[in-house]
mmCIF file of C-alpha atoms in Angstrom:
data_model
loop_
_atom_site.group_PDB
_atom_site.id
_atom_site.type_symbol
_atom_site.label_atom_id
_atom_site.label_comp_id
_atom_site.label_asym_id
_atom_site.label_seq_id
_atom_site.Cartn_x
_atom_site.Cartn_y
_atom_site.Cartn_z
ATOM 1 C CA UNK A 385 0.000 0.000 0.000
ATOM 2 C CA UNK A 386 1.361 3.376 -0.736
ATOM 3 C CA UNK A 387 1.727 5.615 1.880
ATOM 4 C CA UNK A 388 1.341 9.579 1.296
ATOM 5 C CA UNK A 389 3.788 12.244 2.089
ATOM 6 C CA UNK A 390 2.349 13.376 4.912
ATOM 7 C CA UNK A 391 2.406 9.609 6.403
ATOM 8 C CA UNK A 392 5.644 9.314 5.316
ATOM 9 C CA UNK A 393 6.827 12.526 6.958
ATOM 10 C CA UNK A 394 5.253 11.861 10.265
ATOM 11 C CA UNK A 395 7.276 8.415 9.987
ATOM 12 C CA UNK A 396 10.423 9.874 9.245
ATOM 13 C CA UNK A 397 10.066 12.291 11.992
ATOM 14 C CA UNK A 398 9.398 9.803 14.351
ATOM 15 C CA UNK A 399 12.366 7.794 12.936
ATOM 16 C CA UNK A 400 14.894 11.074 13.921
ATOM 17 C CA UNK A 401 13.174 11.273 17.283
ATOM 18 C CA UNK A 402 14.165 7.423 17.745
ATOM 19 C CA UNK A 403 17.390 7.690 16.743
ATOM 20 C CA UNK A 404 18.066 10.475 18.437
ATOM 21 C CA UNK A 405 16.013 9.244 21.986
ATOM 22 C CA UNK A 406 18.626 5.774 21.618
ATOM 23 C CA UNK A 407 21.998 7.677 21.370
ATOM 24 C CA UNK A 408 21.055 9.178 24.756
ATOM 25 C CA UNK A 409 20.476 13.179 23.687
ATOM 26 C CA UNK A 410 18.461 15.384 24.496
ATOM 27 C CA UNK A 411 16.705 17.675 21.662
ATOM 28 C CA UNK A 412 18.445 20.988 22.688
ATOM 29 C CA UNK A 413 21.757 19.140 22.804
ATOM 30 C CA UNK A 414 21.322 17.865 18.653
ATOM 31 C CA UNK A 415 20.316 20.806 17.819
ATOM 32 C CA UNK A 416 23.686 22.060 18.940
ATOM 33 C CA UNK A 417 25.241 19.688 17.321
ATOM 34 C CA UNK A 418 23.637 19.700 14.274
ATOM 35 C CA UNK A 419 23.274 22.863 13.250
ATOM 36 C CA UNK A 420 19.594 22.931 13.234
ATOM 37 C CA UNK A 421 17.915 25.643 15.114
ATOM 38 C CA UNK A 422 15.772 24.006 17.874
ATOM 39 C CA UNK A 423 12.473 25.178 16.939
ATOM 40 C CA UNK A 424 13.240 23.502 13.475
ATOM 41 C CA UNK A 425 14.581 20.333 15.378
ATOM 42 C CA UNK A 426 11.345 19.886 17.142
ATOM 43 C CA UNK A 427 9.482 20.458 13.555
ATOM 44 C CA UNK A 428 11.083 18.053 12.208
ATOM 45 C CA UNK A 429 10.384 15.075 15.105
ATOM 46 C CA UNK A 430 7.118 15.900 15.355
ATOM 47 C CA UNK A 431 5.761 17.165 11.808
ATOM 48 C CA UNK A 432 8.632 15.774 9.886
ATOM 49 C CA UNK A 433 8.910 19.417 8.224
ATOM 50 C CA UNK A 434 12.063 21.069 7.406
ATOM 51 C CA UNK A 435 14.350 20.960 4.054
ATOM 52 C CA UNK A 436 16.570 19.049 2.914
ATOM 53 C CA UNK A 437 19.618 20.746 4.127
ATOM 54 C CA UNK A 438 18.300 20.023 7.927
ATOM 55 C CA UNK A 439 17.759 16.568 7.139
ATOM 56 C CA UNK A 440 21.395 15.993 5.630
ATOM 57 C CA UNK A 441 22.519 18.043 9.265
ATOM 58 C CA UNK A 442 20.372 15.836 10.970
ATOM 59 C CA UNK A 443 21.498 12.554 9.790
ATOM 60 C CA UNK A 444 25.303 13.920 10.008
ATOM 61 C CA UNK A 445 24.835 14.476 13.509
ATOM 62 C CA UNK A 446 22.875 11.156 14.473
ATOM 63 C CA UNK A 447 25.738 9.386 12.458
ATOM 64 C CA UNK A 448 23.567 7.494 9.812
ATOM 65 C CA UNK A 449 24.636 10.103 6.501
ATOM 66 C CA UNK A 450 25.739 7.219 4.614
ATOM 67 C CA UNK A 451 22.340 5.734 4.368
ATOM 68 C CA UNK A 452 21.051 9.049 2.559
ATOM 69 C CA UNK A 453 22.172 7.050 -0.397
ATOM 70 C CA UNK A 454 20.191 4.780 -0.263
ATOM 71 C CA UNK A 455 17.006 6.599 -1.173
ATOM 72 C CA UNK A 456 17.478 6.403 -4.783
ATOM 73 C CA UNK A 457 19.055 3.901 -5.671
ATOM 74 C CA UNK A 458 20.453 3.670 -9.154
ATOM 75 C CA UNK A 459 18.442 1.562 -11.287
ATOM 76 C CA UNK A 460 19.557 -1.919 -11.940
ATOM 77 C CA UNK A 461 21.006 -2.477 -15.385
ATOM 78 C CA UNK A 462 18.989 -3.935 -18.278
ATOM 79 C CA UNK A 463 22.222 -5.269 -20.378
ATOM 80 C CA UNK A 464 25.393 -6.505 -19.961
ATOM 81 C CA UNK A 465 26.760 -3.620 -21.799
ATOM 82 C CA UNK A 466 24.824 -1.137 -19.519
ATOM 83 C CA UNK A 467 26.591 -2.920 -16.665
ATOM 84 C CA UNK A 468 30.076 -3.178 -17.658
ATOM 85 C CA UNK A 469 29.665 0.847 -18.748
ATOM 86 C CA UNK A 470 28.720 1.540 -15.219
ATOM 87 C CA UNK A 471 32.152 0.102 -13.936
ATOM 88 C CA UNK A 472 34.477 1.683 -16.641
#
């Protein structure tokens, strides 16, 4: 079932608050770290609003960046050719 963006938000909101909640800090304390203003921090837990920038700052600071990449992945290839162009 597809989800829409605002259930998608709310989930990745509460998916920063998690992550956030297990390493042990405190809101005001990853906002400091982070770079994102407080009142943004707190928008994004519990509306999952900000941009895109704050969400790069926020995973950064809650140490999971690398998975970013993840989100689009690159399409898988539909030849040989397109595959062995891909790792030239």
């Amino acid at each position: 079932m597809l989800k829409t963006a605002e259930e998608l938000r709310q989930e990745l909101g509460r998916t920063v608050r998690d992550r956030r909640i297990a390493q042990g800090l405190s809101q005001l304390k990853i906002s400091e770290r982070s770079g994102v203003p407080l009142r943004t921090w707190k928008r994004l837990e519990g509306q999952g609003e900000g941009s895109l920038r704050h969400l790069i700052q926020a995973a950064i600071a809650l140490r999971c960046e690398d998975n970013l990449a993840l989100l689009f992945p690159a399409p898988a290839a539909t030849s040989m050719d397109e595959l062995l162009a891909r790792q030239a």
